[in-house]
mmCIF file of C-alpha atoms in Angstrom:
data_model
loop_
_atom_site.group_PDB
_atom_site.id
_atom_site.type_symbol
_atom_site.label_atom_id
_atom_site.label_comp_id
_atom_site.label_asym_id
_atom_site.label_seq_id
_atom_site.Cartn_x
_atom_site.Cartn_y
_atom_site.Cartn_z
ATOM 1 C CA UNK A 138 11.275 -17.481 19.954
ATOM 2 C CA UNK A 139 11.277 -14.303 22.086
ATOM 3 C CA UNK A 140 12.543 -14.578 25.637
ATOM 4 C CA UNK A 141 10.892 -13.276 28.775
ATOM 5 C CA UNK A 142 11.058 -9.475 29.211
ATOM 6 C CA UNK A 143 9.619 -6.415 30.700
ATOM 7 C CA UNK A 144 5.812 -5.967 31.114
ATOM 8 C CA UNK A 145 4.098 -4.387 28.099
ATOM 9 C CA UNK A 146 1.849 -1.287 28.103
ATOM 10 C CA UNK A 147 -0.273 -1.307 24.963
ATOM 11 C CA UNK A 148 -0.824 1.890 23.082
ATOM 12 C CA UNK A 149 -3.973 3.578 21.877
ATOM 13 C CA UNK A 150 -4.870 3.203 18.256
ATOM 14 C CA UNK A 151 -5.389 6.665 16.547
ATOM 15 C CA UNK A 152 -7.692 7.070 13.621
ATOM 16 C CA UNK A 153 -4.855 7.340 11.190
ATOM 17 C CA UNK A 154 -3.522 3.909 12.362
ATOM 18 C CA UNK A 155 -6.964 2.514 11.921
ATOM 19 C CA UNK A 156 -7.090 3.919 8.325
ATOM 20 C CA UNK A 157 -3.601 2.413 7.604
ATOM 21 C CA UNK A 158 -4.825 -0.913 8.851
ATOM 22 C CA UNK A 159 -7.971 -0.726 6.621
ATOM 23 C CA UNK A 160 -5.779 -0.100 3.621
ATOM 24 C CA UNK A 161 -3.672 -3.121 4.487
ATOM 25 C CA UNK A 162 -6.662 -5.444 4.973
ATOM 26 C CA UNK A 163 -8.396 -4.351 1.792
ATOM 27 C CA UNK A 164 -5.364 -4.804 -0.296
ATOM 28 C CA UNK A 165 -4.405 -8.166 1.192
ATOM 29 C CA UNK A 166 -7.914 -9.386 0.564
ATOM 30 C CA UNK A 167 -7.085 -9.006 -3.165
ATOM 31 C CA UNK A 168 -3.378 -9.778 -3.118
ATOM 32 C CA UNK A 169 -3.843 -13.220 -1.533
ATOM 33 C CA UNK A 170 -6.096 -14.708 -4.261
ATOM 34 C CA UNK A 171 -4.535 -12.962 -7.222
ATOM 35 C CA UNK A 172 -1.070 -14.073 -6.449
ATOM 36 C CA UNK A 173 -2.077 -17.664 -5.359
ATOM 37 C CA UNK A 174 -3.468 -18.404 -8.677
ATOM 38 C CA UNK A 175 0.003 -18.797 -10.330
ATOM 39 C CA UNK A 176 2.356 -19.201 -7.353
ATOM 40 C CA UNK A 177 2.714 -22.155 -5.027
ATOM 41 C CA UNK A 178 4.179 -20.082 -2.215
ATOM 42 C CA UNK A 179 3.712 -16.447 -1.006
ATOM 43 C CA UNK A 180 5.436 -14.465 1.718
ATOM 44 C CA UNK A 181 3.861 -11.737 3.843
ATOM 45 C CA UNK A 182 6.618 -9.860 5.678
ATOM 46 C CA UNK A 183 5.635 -7.541 8.501
ATOM 47 C CA UNK A 184 9.032 -6.074 9.398
ATOM 48 C CA UNK A 185 7.940 -3.941 12.364
ATOM 49 C CA UNK A 186 5.026 -6.101 13.650
ATOM 50 C CA UNK A 187 4.331 -4.628 17.065
ATOM 51 C CA UNK A 188 2.554 -6.435 19.833
ATOM 52 C CA UNK A 189 -0.371 -7.317 17.810
ATOM 53 C CA UNK A 190 -2.994 -5.476 19.727
ATOM 54 C CA UNK A 191 -3.874 -1.982 21.012
ATOM 55 C CA UNK A 192 -5.106 -0.822 24.416
ATOM 56 C CA UNK A 193 -8.711 -0.700 23.188
ATOM 57 C CA UNK A 194 -8.535 -4.393 22.047
ATOM 58 C CA UNK A 195 -8.165 -3.602 18.463
ATOM 59 C CA UNK A 196 -6.086 -5.965 16.270
ATOM 60 C CA UNK A 197 -2.497 -5.043 15.049
ATOM 61 C CA UNK A 198 -1.183 -5.716 11.522
ATOM 62 C CA UNK A 199 -0.058 -9.382 12.122
ATOM 63 C CA UNK A 200 -3.453 -10.464 13.341
ATOM 64 C CA UNK A 201 -5.343 -8.486 10.608
ATOM 65 C CA UNK A 202 -3.198 -10.205 8.014
ATOM 66 C CA UNK A 203 -3.867 -13.629 9.358
ATOM 67 C CA UNK A 204 -7.566 -13.089 9.818
ATOM 68 C CA UNK A 205 -7.940 -11.642 6.290
ATOM 69 C CA UNK A 206 -6.677 -14.981 4.956
ATOM 70 C CA UNK A 207 -8.463 -17.220 7.477
ATOM 71 C CA UNK A 208 -11.780 -15.700 6.772
ATOM 72 C CA UNK A 209 -11.256 -15.111 3.044
ATOM 73 C CA UNK A 210 -14.259 -16.297 1.025
ATOM 74 C CA UNK A 211 -11.766 -17.444 -1.618
ATOM 75 C CA UNK A 212 -9.912 -19.765 0.953
ATOM 76 C CA UNK A 213 -10.725 -22.991 -0.620
ATOM 77 C CA UNK A 214 -9.191 -22.236 -4.069
ATOM 78 C CA UNK A 215 -6.075 -20.886 -2.357
ATOM 79 C CA UNK A 216 -5.654 -24.191 -0.364
ATOM 80 C CA UNK A 217 -2.817 -25.372 -2.541
ATOM 81 C CA UNK A 218 -0.627 -22.263 -1.994
ATOM 82 C CA UNK A 219 1.686 -22.131 0.913
ATOM 83 C CA UNK A 220 1.347 -18.836 2.773
ATOM 84 C CA UNK A 221 4.400 -17.833 4.920
ATOM 85 C CA UNK A 222 3.904 -15.085 7.406
ATOM 86 C CA UNK A 223 7.125 -13.568 8.944
ATOM 87 C CA UNK A 224 6.538 -11.216 11.802
ATOM 88 C CA UNK A 225 9.499 -9.322 13.071
ATOM 89 C CA UNK A 226 9.482 -7.123 16.238
ATOM 90 C CA UNK A 227 12.635 -5.800 17.769
ATOM 91 C CA UNK A 228 11.217 -5.021 21.174
ATOM 92 C CA UNK A 229 11.177 -8.273 23.213
ATOM 93 C CA UNK A 230 8.118 -7.506 25.262
ATOM 94 C CA UNK A 231 6.117 -6.741 22.034
ATOM 95 C CA UNK A 232 7.387 -9.890 20.468
ATOM 96 C CA UNK A 233 6.345 -12.052 23.505
ATOM 97 C CA UNK A 234 2.873 -10.495 23.496
ATOM 98 C CA UNK A 235 2.430 -11.069 19.761
ATOM 99 C CA UNK A 236 3.457 -14.740 20.186
ATOM 100 C CA UNK A 237 0.811 -15.161 22.823
ATOM 101 C CA UNK A 238 -1.800 -13.600 20.642
ATOM 102 C CA UNK A 239 -0.824 -15.987 17.839
ATOM 103 C CA UNK A 240 -1.197 -18.929 19.973
ATOM 104 C CA UNK A 241 -4.679 -17.760 20.969
ATOM 105 C CA UNK A 242 -5.505 -17.303 17.213
ATOM 106 C CA UNK A 243 -4.297 -20.818 16.414
ATOM 107 C CA UNK A 244 -6.269 -22.228 19.300
ATOM 108 C CA UNK A 245 -9.429 -20.581 18.250
ATOM 109 C CA UNK A 246 -9.103 -21.650 14.509
ATOM 110 C CA UNK A 247 -8.471 -25.437 14.751
ATOM 111 C CA UNK A 248 -7.579 -27.257 12.815
ATOM 112 C CA UNK A 249 -5.131 -24.637 11.688
ATOM 113 C CA UNK A 250 -4.750 -24.533 7.969
ATOM 114 C CA UNK A 251 -1.869 -26.553 6.859
ATOM 115 C CA UNK A 252 -0.915 -24.144 4.202
ATOM 116 C CA UNK A 253 -0.337 -21.238 6.700
ATOM 117 C CA UNK A 254 3.055 -21.096 8.366
ATOM 118 C CA UNK A 255 3.946 -18.380 10.902
ATOM 119 C CA UNK A 256 7.357 -17.322 12.076
ATOM 120 C CA UNK A 257 8.084 -14.618 14.694
ATOM 121 C CA UNK A 258 11.513 -13.113 15.102
ATOM 122 C CA UNK A 259 12.875 -10.575 17.724
ATOM 123 C CA UNK A 260 15.711 -8.699 15.887
ATOM 124 C CA UNK A 261 16.203 -5.505 13.804
ATOM 125 C CA UNK A 262 14.934 -5.117 10.205
ATOM 126 C CA UNK A 263 18.343 -4.633 8.679
ATOM 127 C CA UNK A 264 19.881 -7.657 10.326
ATOM 128 C CA UNK A 265 16.960 -10.019 9.666
ATOM 129 C CA UNK A 266 16.409 -8.979 6.006
ATOM 130 C CA UNK A 267 20.117 -9.302 5.229
ATOM 131 C CA UNK A 268 20.244 -12.732 6.804
ATOM 132 C CA UNK A 269 17.183 -13.995 4.994
ATOM 133 C CA UNK A 270 18.470 -12.679 1.596
ATOM 134 C CA UNK A 271 22.027 -13.947 2.176
ATOM 135 C CA UNK A 272 20.618 -17.236 2.979
ATOM 136 C CA UNK A 273 18.853 -17.576 -0.390
ATOM 137 C CA UNK A 274 22.072 -17.912 -2.251
ATOM 138 C CA UNK A 275 21.219 -18.315 -5.960
ATOM 139 C CA UNK A 276 17.513 -18.987 -5.086
ATOM 140 C CA UNK A 277 14.739 -16.449 -5.720
ATOM 141 C CA UNK A 278 12.530 -14.980 -2.977
ATOM 142 C CA UNK A 279 8.910 -16.049 -3.155
ATOM 143 C CA UNK A 280 6.500 -13.395 -4.302
ATOM 144 C CA UNK A 281 6.377 -11.090 -1.343
ATOM 145 C CA UNK A 282 4.459 -8.315 0.159
ATOM 146 C CA UNK A 283 6.539 -6.358 2.578
ATOM 147 C CA UNK A 284 4.872 -4.108 5.076
ATOM 148 C CA UNK A 285 7.750 -2.000 6.494
ATOM 149 C CA UNK A 286 6.096 0.241 9.118
ATOM 150 C CA UNK A 287 8.810 1.551 11.559
ATOM 151 C CA UNK A 288 8.928 4.360 13.938
ATOM 152 C CA UNK A 289 11.216 7.179 12.816
ATOM 153 C CA UNK A 290 13.760 7.227 10.032
ATOM 154 C CA UNK A 291 16.849 5.292 11.112
ATOM 155 C CA UNK A 292 15.781 1.694 10.604
ATOM 156 C CA UNK A 293 14.928 1.509 6.860
ATOM 157 C CA UNK A 294 17.988 2.344 4.670
ATOM 158 C CA UNK A 295 17.132 2.477 0.975
ATOM 159 C CA UNK A 296 19.884 -0.053 0.282
ATOM 160 C CA UNK A 297 18.195 -2.675 2.299
ATOM 161 C CA UNK A 298 14.742 -1.851 0.841
ATOM 162 C CA UNK A 299 16.196 -2.300 -2.690
ATOM 163 C CA UNK A 300 17.589 -5.721 -1.884
ATOM 164 C CA UNK A 301 14.361 -6.824 -0.356
ATOM 165 C CA UNK A 302 12.207 -5.800 -3.206
ATOM 166 C CA UNK A 303 14.683 -6.734 -6.147
ATOM 167 C CA UNK A 304 12.939 -10.088 -6.749
ATOM 168 C CA UNK A 305 10.234 -10.715 -9.156
ATOM 169 C CA UNK A 306 6.707 -9.956 -7.798
ATOM 170 C CA UNK A 307 8.050 -8.155 -4.829
ATOM 171 C CA UNK A 308 5.770 -5.495 -3.480
ATOM 172 C CA UNK A 309 6.056 -2.886 -0.789
ATOM 173 C CA UNK A 310 4.025 -0.749 1.550
ATOM 174 C CA UNK A 311 6.551 1.524 3.416
ATOM 175 C CA UNK A 312 6.104 4.199 6.023
ATOM 176 C CA UNK A 313 7.953 7.434 5.538
ATOM 177 C CA UNK A 314 8.267 9.817 8.437
ATOM 178 C CA UNK A 315 7.324 12.861 6.459
ATOM 179 C CA UNK A 316 7.163 15.320 9.249
ATOM 180 C CA UNK A 317 10.351 14.261 10.881
ATOM 181 C CA UNK A 318 12.292 14.470 7.544
ATOM 182 C CA UNK A 319 10.747 17.859 6.538
ATOM 183 C CA UNK A 320 11.657 19.194 9.965
ATOM 184 C CA UNK A 321 15.233 18.015 10.191
ATOM 185 C CA UNK A 322 16.323 18.029 6.549
ATOM 186 C CA UNK A 323 19.038 20.476 6.340
ATOM 187 C CA UNK A 324 19.810 20.770 9.991
ATOM 188 C CA UNK A 325 22.938 18.780 9.656
ATOM 189 C CA UNK A 326 22.627 16.694 12.664
ATOM 190 C CA UNK A 327 21.039 13.607 11.343
ATOM 191 C CA UNK A 328 22.545 13.680 7.784
ATOM 192 C CA UNK A 329 23.818 10.064 7.979
ATOM 193 C CA UNK A 330 20.429 8.740 8.867
ATOM 194 C CA UNK A 331 18.830 10.707 6.046
ATOM 195 C CA UNK A 332 21.435 9.658 3.572
ATOM 196 C CA UNK A 333 20.716 6.105 4.521
ATOM 197 C CA UNK A 334 17.058 6.601 4.255
ATOM 198 C CA UNK A 335 17.092 8.073 0.780
ATOM 199 C CA UNK A 336 20.024 6.366 -0.708
ATOM 200 C CA UNK A 337 21.364 9.767 -1.699
ATOM 201 C CA UNK A 338 22.304 13.142 -0.372
ATOM 202 C CA UNK A 339 19.860 14.973 -2.743
ATOM 203 C CA UNK A 340 17.510 15.614 0.263
ATOM 204 C CA UNK A 341 19.925 18.504 1.110
ATOM 205 C CA UNK A 342 18.288 20.458 -1.697
ATOM 206 C CA UNK A 343 15.274 20.943 0.606
ATOM 207 C CA UNK A 344 17.434 23.245 2.861
ATOM 208 C CA UNK A 345 16.491 26.351 0.932
ATOM 209 C CA UNK A 346 12.852 25.612 0.687
ATOM 210 C CA UNK A 347 9.931 26.414 2.975
ATOM 211 C CA UNK A 348 6.398 25.403 3.573
ATOM 212 C CA UNK A 349 4.674 23.346 0.805
ATOM 213 C CA UNK A 350 7.532 23.473 -1.474
ATOM 214 C CA UNK A 351 9.895 21.853 1.013
ATOM 215 C CA UNK A 352 7.164 19.261 1.843
ATOM 216 C CA UNK A 353 6.552 18.432 -1.862
ATOM 217 C CA UNK A 354 10.345 18.292 -2.671
ATOM 218 C CA UNK A 355 10.894 15.605 0.155
ATOM 219 C CA UNK A 356 7.831 13.668 -0.823
ATOM 220 C CA UNK A 357 8.885 13.619 -4.475
ATOM 221 C CA UNK A 358 12.478 12.699 -3.768
ATOM 222 C CA UNK A 359 11.575 9.616 -1.811
ATOM 223 C CA UNK A 360 9.204 8.521 -4.520
ATOM 224 C CA UNK A 361 11.946 9.193 -7.084
ATOM 225 C CA UNK A 362 14.345 7.011 -5.104
ATOM 226 C CA UNK A 363 11.788 4.118 -4.988
ATOM 227 C CA UNK A 364 11.387 4.386 -8.625
ATOM 228 C CA UNK A 365 15.095 4.496 -9.629
ATOM 229 C CA UNK A 366 16.831 2.606 -6.879
ATOM 230 C CA UNK A 367 14.198 -0.057 -6.328
ATOM 231 C CA UNK A 368 12.891 -0.050 -9.914
ATOM 232 C CA UNK A 369 9.130 0.105 -9.149
ATOM 233 C CA UNK A 370 7.335 1.613 -12.223
ATOM 234 C CA UNK A 371 4.134 2.048 -10.200
ATOM 235 C CA UNK A 372 4.008 3.999 -7.043
ATOM 236 C CA UNK A 373 1.088 5.417 -5.067
ATOM 237 C CA UNK A 374 1.398 7.520 -1.979
ATOM 238 C CA UNK A 375 -1.054 8.191 0.787
ATOM 239 C CA UNK A 376 -0.652 10.908 3.494
ATOM 240 C CA UNK A 377 -1.767 10.677 7.010
ATOM 241 C CA UNK A 378 -2.604 13.692 9.053
ATOM 242 C CA UNK A 379 -3.328 14.119 12.814
ATOM 243 C CA UNK A 380 -6.291 15.768 14.472
ATOM 244 C CA UNK A 381 -4.586 19.198 14.228
ATOM 245 C CA UNK A 382 -4.052 18.841 10.463
ATOM 246 C CA UNK A 383 -0.438 18.139 10.797
ATOM 247 C CA UNK A 384 1.006 15.803 8.200
ATOM 248 C CA UNK A 385 2.684 12.975 10.203
ATOM 249 C CA UNK A 386 3.744 10.478 7.522
ATOM 250 C CA UNK A 387 3.220 9.058 4.134
ATOM 251 C CA UNK A 388 2.641 5.387 3.052
ATOM 252 C CA UNK A 389 4.120 4.594 -0.354
ATOM 253 C CA UNK A 390 2.801 1.504 -2.206
ATOM 254 C CA UNK A 391 5.256 0.120 -4.748
ATOM 255 C CA UNK A 392 4.581 -2.529 -7.407
ATOM 256 C CA UNK A 393 5.645 -3.780 -10.811
ATOM 257 C CA UNK A 394 2.133 -4.849 -11.702
ATOM 258 C CA UNK A 395 -0.726 -2.583 -12.841
ATOM 259 C CA UNK A 396 -3.346 -4.803 -11.282
ATOM 260 C CA UNK A 397 -1.662 -4.324 -7.921
ATOM 261 C CA UNK A 398 -1.633 -0.553 -8.398
ATOM 262 C CA UNK A 399 -5.386 -0.796 -9.280
ATOM 263 C CA UNK A 400 -6.276 -2.691 -6.189
ATOM 264 C CA UNK A 401 -4.330 -0.520 -3.850
ATOM 265 C CA UNK A 402 -5.927 2.679 -5.388
ATOM 266 C CA UNK A 403 -9.309 1.088 -4.948
ATOM 267 C CA UNK A 404 -8.428 0.626 -1.214
ATOM 268 C CA UNK A 405 -7.219 4.080 -0.890
ATOM 269 C CA UNK A 406 -10.387 5.568 -2.373
ATOM 270 C CA UNK A 407 -12.458 3.740 0.123
ATOM 271 C CA UNK A 408 -10.449 5.486 2.902
ATOM 272 C CA UNK A 409 -10.291 8.870 1.180
ATOM 273 C CA UNK A 410 -13.473 9.254 -0.959
ATOM 274 C CA UNK A 411 -12.594 12.746 -1.729
ATOM 275 C CA UNK A 412 -9.787 11.476 -4.004
ATOM 276 C CA UNK A 413 -6.902 13.328 -2.447
ATOM 277 C CA UNK A 414 -5.149 10.263 -1.263
ATOM 278 C CA UNK A 415 -4.860 11.510 2.306
ATOM 279 C CA UNK A 416 -6.495 10.756 5.638
ATOM 280 C CA UNK A 417 -7.304 13.334 8.325
ATOM 281 C CA UNK A 418 -7.878 12.203 11.948
ATOM 282 C CA UNK A 419 -10.339 15.031 12.361
ATOM 283 C CA UNK A 420 -12.593 13.680 9.673
ATOM 284 C CA UNK A 421 -12.713 10.166 11.184
ATOM 285 C CA UNK A 422 -16.404 8.979 11.261
ATOM 286 C CA UNK A 423 -17.481 11.907 9.231
ATOM 287 C CA UNK A 424 -18.190 10.199 5.961
ATOM 288 C CA UNK A 425 -21.307 12.321 5.587
ATOM 289 C CA UNK A 426 -19.083 15.181 4.483
ATOM 290 C CA UNK A 427 -18.193 13.365 1.316
ATOM 291 C CA UNK A 428 -20.396 12.734 -1.650
ATOM 292 C CA UNK A 429 -22.028 9.377 -2.086
ATOM 293 C CA UNK A 430 -20.615 9.255 -5.696
ATOM 294 C CA UNK A 431 -17.073 9.879 -6.891
ATOM 295 C CA UNK A 432 -16.902 12.906 -8.986
ATOM 296 C CA UNK A 433 -15.318 11.610 -12.288
ATOM 297 C CA UNK A 434 -15.699 14.957 -14.065
ATOM 298 C CA UNK A 435 -11.853 15.337 -14.166
ATOM 299 C CA UNK A 436 -11.537 11.844 -15.649
ATOM 300 C CA UNK A 437 -14.003 12.489 -18.288
ATOM 301 C CA UNK A 438 -12.120 15.658 -19.349
ATOM 302 C CA UNK A 439 -8.890 13.718 -19.378
ATOM 303 C CA UNK A 440 -10.124 10.899 -21.567
ATOM 304 C CA UNK A 441 -11.639 13.347 -24.022
ATOM 305 C CA UNK A 442 -8.253 15.197 -24.224
ATOM 306 C CA UNK A 443 -5.944 12.105 -24.196
ATOM 307 C CA UNK A 444 -7.853 9.843 -26.664
ATOM 308 C CA UNK A 445 -9.188 12.757 -28.828
ATOM 309 C CA UNK A 446 -9.765 11.343 -32.468
ATOM 310 C CA UNK A 447 -9.008 7.809 -31.443
ATOM 311 C CA UNK A 448 -10.743 4.477 -30.986
ATOM 312 C CA UNK A 449 -9.366 2.275 -28.199
ATOM 313 C CA UNK A 450 -10.591 -0.927 -26.530
ATOM 314 C CA UNK A 451 -12.014 -0.887 -23.061
ATOM 315 C CA UNK A 452 -9.000 -2.762 -21.864
ATOM 316 C CA UNK A 453 -6.634 -0.197 -23.172
ATOM 317 C CA UNK A 454 -8.716 2.693 -21.694
ATOM 318 C CA UNK A 455 -8.872 1.006 -18.150
ATOM 319 C CA UNK A 456 -5.115 0.342 -18.274
ATOM 320 C CA UNK A 457 -4.472 4.004 -19.061
ATOM 321 C CA UNK A 458 -6.783 5.189 -16.196
ATOM 322 C CA UNK A 459 -5.005 2.875 -13.781
ATOM 323 C CA UNK A 460 -1.387 3.893 -14.537
ATOM 324 C CA UNK A 461 -1.831 7.442 -15.626
ATOM 325 C CA UNK A 462 -4.550 9.081 -13.537
ATOM 326 C CA UNK A 463 -5.589 9.113 -9.841
ATOM 327 C CA UNK A 464 -8.608 7.023 -10.620
ATOM 328 C CA UNK A 465 -8.989 3.178 -10.593
ATOM 329 C CA UNK A 466 -10.629 0.644 -12.783
ATOM 330 C CA UNK A 467 -13.845 0.753 -10.861
ATOM 331 C CA UNK A 468 -14.406 4.309 -11.879
ATOM 332 C CA UNK A 469 -14.205 3.795 -15.567
ATOM 333 C CA UNK A 470 -17.435 2.158 -16.786
ATOM 334 C CA UNK A 471 -20.475 3.163 -15.004
ATOM 335 C CA UNK A 472 -19.203 6.313 -13.458
ATOM 336 C CA UNK A 473 -17.414 7.750 -16.428
ATOM 337 C CA UNK A 474 -18.016 6.016 -19.835
ATOM 338 C CA UNK A 475 -21.777 5.474 -19.356
ATOM 339 C CA UNK A 476 -22.185 9.177 -18.438
ATOM 340 C CA UNK A 477 -20.138 10.237 -21.549
ATOM 341 C CA UNK A 478 -22.143 7.943 -23.801
ATOM 342 C CA UNK A 479 -25.374 9.414 -22.578
ATOM 343 C CA UNK A 480 -24.116 12.904 -23.337
ATOM 344 C CA UNK A 481 -23.035 11.917 -26.867
ATOM 345 C CA UNK A 482 -19.350 12.406 -26.115
ATOM 346 C CA UNK A 483 -18.385 8.829 -27.219
ATOM 347 C CA UNK A 484 -19.698 5.850 -29.364
ATOM 348 C CA UNK A 485 -19.057 2.118 -29.025
ATOM 349 C CA UNK A 486 -19.315 -0.827 -31.257
ATOM 350 C CA UNK A 487 -21.843 -2.443 -28.794
ATOM 351 C CA UNK A 488 -25.538 -2.654 -29.703
ATOM 352 C CA UNK A 489 -26.502 -2.402 -26.091
ATOM 353 C CA UNK A 490 -25.834 1.156 -24.829
ATOM 354 C CA UNK A 491 -23.889 1.171 -21.584
ATOM 355 C CA UNK A 492 -22.377 -2.190 -22.222
ATOM 356 C CA UNK A 493 -18.458 -2.206 -22.007
ATOM 357 C CA UNK A 494 -17.680 -5.996 -22.231
ATOM 358 C CA UNK A 495 -14.133 -7.032 -22.950
ATOM 359 C CA UNK A 496 -13.221 -6.183 -26.523
ATOM 360 C CA UNK A 497 -15.593 -3.115 -26.684
ATOM 361 C CA UNK A 498 -14.101 -0.466 -28.868
ATOM 362 C CA UNK A 499 -14.754 3.103 -27.677
ATOM 363 C CA UNK A 500 -14.523 5.962 -30.326
ATOM 364 C CA UNK A 501 -13.858 9.429 -29.103
ATOM 365 C CA UNK A 502 -14.618 12.660 -31.126
ATOM 366 C CA UNK A 503 -13.226 12.720 -34.632
ATOM 367 C CA UNK A 504 -13.594 8.964 -35.203
ATOM 368 C CA UNK A 505 -16.708 7.736 -37.079
#
């Protein structure tokens, strides 16, 4: 329980933060029911929870996570799963404000679901995470979605991220201060913080690079470290830009399950219909600039090249699309394969054209 502290002045919520919260809400809406089917307990860990609200009255990430579950249309089938919500906020005033909002939320949703347990802590990420994991002993951490969203670069060492996500079914959505790292990489005055952040000194290789090459090097190195140090086979990043077109930070979603990658990519496509996995503040509220339909021309070309002369099941094709292309499963059947079938580029073993039920075999050129 947080003690009494200074008065709190809430911040405004910029468009890129709203976009981040939409990603979180959309993904949790899928994560809760999928994981609850085979697990009796799930943990949602918001490591830098904030005060729970913005100056305009918008909900912060802890309230969004709770409301996503409370209002979920699949709530009844999930009633047998225990959902643990751990909200950590190092600033005492923010932690107090968050606790007051949680009390209001509970009061407005009586009876409070017995399977939803909430804990609020007021410490730093490294100490809390270490304490929780040390306390497990030989036990295994429950399937966990960790939302690690700090300010800056000093609070999320790769070694702690690795420990937190080393358990089965551990997933991560982590903030990476792209602009700060690109700006200071090679300066020499925050090397220890950068070494901790990356878990390596390889970031020093950016010192001789400029512009987009420097930016890409930093992006790829952090992704590489999440792959190798944390052993995540599936990672999808998402870039956030301010209203001047400046790249502020990247979000990296990390999972060991292709179904998780698919659901997060679907959420990201909703935020960035252009398919470039980025959000720009200056385009907020301007959906009219995007086409109503996703352009799957690159995907059609890729499938023709990759599966040339082969016959594959619809399940195998969808899995390939999820893990090896920027597209998601909801882009495959109607937007891609139906078009290819109409154009005579593929055939199937289904009598009904346009039908891609489970088990459907799709033949590409060169296969009768």
